[in-house]
CSV table of C-alpha atoms in Angstrom, one decimal:
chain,number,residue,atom,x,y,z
A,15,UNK,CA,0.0,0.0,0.0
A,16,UNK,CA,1.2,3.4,-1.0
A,17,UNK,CA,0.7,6.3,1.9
A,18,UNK,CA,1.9,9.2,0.4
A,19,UNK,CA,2.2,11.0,3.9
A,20,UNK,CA,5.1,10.5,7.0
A,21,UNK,CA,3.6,7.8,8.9
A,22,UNK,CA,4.7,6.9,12.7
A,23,UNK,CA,4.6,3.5,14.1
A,24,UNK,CA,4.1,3.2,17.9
A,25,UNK,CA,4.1,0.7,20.1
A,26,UNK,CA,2.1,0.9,23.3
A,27,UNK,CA,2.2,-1.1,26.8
A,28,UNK,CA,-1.2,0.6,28.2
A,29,UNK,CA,-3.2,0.2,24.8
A,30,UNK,CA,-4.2,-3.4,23.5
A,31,UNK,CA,-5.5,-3.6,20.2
A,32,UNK,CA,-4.3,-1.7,17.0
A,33,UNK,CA,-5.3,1.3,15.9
A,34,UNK,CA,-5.0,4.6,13.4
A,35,UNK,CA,-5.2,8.0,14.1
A,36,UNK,CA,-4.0,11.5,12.4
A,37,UNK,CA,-4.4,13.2,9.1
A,38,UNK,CA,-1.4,15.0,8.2
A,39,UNK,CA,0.9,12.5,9.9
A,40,UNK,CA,-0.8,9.3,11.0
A,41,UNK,CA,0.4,7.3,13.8
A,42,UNK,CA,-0.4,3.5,13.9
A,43,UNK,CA,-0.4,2.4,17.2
A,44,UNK,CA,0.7,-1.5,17.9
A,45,UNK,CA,0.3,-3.0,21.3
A,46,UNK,CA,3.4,-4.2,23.4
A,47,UNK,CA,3.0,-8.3,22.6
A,48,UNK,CA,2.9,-7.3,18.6
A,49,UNK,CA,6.9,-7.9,18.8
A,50,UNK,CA,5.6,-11.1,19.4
A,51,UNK,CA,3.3,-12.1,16.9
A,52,UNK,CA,4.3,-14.4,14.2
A,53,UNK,CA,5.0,-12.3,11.0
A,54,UNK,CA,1.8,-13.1,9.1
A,55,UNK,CA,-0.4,-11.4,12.0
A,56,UNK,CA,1.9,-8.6,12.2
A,57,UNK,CA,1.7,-8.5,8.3
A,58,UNK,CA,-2.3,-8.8,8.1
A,59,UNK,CA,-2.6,-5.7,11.0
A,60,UNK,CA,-0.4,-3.2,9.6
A,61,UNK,CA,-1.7,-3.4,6.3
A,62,UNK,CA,-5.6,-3.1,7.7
A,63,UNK,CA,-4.1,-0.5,9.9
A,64,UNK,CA,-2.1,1.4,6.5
A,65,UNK,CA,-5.6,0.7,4.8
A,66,UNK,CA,-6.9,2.8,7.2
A,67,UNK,CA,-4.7,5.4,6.5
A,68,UNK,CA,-5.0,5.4,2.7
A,69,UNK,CA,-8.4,5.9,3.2
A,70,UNK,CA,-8.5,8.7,5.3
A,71,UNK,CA,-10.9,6.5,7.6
A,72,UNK,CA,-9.5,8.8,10.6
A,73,UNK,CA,-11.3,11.7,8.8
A,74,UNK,CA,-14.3,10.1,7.5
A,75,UNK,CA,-14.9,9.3,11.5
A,76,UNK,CA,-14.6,12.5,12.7
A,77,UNK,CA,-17.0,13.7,10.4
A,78,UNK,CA,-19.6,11.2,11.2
A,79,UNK,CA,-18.8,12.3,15.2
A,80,UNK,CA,-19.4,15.6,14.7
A,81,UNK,CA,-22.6,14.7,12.4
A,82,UNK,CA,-23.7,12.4,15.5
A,83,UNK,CA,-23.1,15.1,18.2
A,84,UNK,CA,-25.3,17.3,16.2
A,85,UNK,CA,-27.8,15.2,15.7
A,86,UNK,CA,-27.5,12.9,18.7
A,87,UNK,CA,-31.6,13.0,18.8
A,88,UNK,CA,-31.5,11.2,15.7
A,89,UNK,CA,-31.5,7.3,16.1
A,90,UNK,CA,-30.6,7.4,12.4
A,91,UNK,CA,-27.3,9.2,12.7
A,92,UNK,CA,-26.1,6.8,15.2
A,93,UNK,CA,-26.8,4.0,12.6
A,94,UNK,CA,-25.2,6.0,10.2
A,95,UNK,CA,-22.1,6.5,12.3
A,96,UNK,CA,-22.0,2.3,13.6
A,97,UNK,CA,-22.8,1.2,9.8
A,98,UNK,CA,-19.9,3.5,8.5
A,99,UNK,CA,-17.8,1.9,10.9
A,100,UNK,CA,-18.6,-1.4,10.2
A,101,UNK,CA,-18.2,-0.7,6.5
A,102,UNK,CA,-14.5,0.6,6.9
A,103,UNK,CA,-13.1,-2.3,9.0
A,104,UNK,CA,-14.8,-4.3,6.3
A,105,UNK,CA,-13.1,-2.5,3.4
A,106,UNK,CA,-9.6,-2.6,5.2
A,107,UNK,CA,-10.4,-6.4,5.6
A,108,UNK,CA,-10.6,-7.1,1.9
A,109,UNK,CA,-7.9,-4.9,1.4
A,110,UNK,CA,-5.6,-7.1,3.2
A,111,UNK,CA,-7.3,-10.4,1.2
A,112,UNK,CA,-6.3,-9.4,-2.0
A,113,UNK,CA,-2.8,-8.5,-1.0
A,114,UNK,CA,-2.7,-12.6,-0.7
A,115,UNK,CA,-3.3,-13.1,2.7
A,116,UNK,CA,-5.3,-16.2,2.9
A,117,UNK,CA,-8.8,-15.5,4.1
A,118,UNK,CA,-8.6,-18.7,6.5
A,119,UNK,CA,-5.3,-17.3,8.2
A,120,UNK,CA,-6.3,-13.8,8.7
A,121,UNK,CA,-9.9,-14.5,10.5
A,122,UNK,CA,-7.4,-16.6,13.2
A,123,UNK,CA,-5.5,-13.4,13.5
A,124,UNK,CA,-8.1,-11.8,14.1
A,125,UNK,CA,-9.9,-13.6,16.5
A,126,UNK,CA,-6.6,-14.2,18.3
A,127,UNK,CA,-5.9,-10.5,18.7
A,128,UNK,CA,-10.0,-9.8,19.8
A,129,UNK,CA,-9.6,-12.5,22.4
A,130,UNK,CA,-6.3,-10.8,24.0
A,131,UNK,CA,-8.4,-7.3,23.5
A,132,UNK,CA,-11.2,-9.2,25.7
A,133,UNK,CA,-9.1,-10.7,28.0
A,134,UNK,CA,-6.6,-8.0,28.5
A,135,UNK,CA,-8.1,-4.8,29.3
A,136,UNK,CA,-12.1,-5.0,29.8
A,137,UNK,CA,-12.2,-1.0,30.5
A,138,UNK,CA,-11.0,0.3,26.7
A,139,UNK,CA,-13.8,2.2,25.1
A,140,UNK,CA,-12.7,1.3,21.9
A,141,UNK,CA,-12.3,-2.3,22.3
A,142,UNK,CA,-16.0,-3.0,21.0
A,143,UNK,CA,-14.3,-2.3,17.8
A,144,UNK,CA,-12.9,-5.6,17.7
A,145,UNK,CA,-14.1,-7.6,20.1
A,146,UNK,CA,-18.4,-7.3,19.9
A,147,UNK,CA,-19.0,-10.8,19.3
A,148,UNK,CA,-21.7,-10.0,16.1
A,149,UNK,CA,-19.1,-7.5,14.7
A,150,UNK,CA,-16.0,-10.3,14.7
A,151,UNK,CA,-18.5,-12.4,14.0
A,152,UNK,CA,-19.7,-10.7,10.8
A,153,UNK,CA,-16.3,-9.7,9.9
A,154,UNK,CA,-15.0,-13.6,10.1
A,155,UNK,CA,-18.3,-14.7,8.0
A,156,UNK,CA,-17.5,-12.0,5.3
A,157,UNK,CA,-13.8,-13.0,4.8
A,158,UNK,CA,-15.1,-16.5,4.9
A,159,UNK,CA,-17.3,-15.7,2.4
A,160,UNK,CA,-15.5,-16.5,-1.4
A,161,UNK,CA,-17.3,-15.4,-3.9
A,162,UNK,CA,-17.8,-12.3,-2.3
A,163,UNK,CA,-17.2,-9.1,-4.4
A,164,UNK,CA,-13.4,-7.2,-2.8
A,165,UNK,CA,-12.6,-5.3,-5.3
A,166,UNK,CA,-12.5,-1.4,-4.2
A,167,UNK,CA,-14.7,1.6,-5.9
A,168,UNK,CA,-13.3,2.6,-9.2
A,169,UNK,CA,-12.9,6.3,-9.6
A,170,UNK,CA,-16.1,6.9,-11.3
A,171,UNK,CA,-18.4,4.8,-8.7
A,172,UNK,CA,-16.9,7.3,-5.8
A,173,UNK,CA,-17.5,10.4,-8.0
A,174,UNK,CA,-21.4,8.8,-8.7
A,175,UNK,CA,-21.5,8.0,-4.9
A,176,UNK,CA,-20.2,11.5,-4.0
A,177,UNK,CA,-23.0,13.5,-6.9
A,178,UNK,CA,-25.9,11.3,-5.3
A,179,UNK,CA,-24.7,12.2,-1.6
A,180,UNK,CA,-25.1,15.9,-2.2
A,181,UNK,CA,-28.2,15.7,-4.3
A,182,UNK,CA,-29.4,14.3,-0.8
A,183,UNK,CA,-27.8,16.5,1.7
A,184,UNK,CA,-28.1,19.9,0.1
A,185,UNK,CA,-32.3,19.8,-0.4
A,186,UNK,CA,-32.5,18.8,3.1
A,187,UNK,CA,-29.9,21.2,4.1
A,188,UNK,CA,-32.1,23.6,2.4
A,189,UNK,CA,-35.2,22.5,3.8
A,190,UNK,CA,-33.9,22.5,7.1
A,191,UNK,CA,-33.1,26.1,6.8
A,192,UNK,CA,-35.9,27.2,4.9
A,193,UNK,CA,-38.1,25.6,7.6
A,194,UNK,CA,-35.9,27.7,10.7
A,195,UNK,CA,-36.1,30.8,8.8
A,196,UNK,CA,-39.4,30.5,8.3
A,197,UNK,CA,-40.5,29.5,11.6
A,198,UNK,CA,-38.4,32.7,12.9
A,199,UNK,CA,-40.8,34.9,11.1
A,200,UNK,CA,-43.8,34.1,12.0
């Protein structure tokens, strides 16, 4: 994978599961026992981690946050926000299949590394991440899955996804105003 920003590679005693964060420099964060994980895991994570950070996933997230915290009424938004989620681990997954990481291999991995996040440290907010059981377990089924499509967006599908977006957002942006302003006047 090609990051075409400085990247920094951390390793961690208090934190227990990999992780991304940053936009101009991104830090990938390993936990202490990575320097012992045979090479394959330590393979697998770094490029779901580096898929992360070719994706800009750290941005995307923050956005859907701040969307959330706007809109926290909105049981929608918080689907939203969980599905995106669950979307981007799933594309960094397939990601890391078709670099030639047998599917078989990298669900054990996985469910090696969510049973040390479990067992490890119980009080990490973020551990859910990894260790839900119907998350890992829809992650595993979808790598499992073979004839499953894990080829990325072309270029034109992300500029069709990005048009139909806004033709969403900006009428209800619209209506949303035109509907304060015009219960301000009244």
């Amino acid at each position: 994978l090609r990051v075409r920003r400085p990247l920094v590679l951390l390793q961690s005693e208090g934190k227990r599961m990999p992780m991304t964060w940053g936009l101009s420099r991104p830090v990938i964060l390993l936990p202490e026992e990575a320097t012992a994980w045979p090479e394959e895991r330590l393979r697998a994570v770094l490029l779901h981690e580096l898929s992360h950070v070719q994706r800009c996933d750290c941005l995307t997230q923050v956005l859907a946050y701040v969307a959330r915290a706007l809109h926290w009424f909105n049981p929608l938004i918080w689907l939203a926000c969980r599905r995106l989620r669950d979307e981007s681990e799933q594309a960094c997954d397939d990601t890391v299949l078709g670099r030639g990481i047998d599917a078989v291999e990298y669900a054990s991995h996985l469910v090696a590394v969510a049973r040390h996040v479990i067992t490890a440290d119980r009080g990490w907010a973020s551990a859910p991440a990894i260790a839900n059981a119907s998350t890992l377990e829809r992650r595993v089924a979808a790598m499992l899955h073979s004839s499953r499509n894990r080829e990325p967006l072309t270029s034109t599908a992300r500029v069709l996804t990005a048009a139909a977006v806004l033709a969403v957002i900006v009428p209800l942006a619209a209506a949303t105003l035109t509907g304060r302003v015009g219960a301000g006047t009244g």
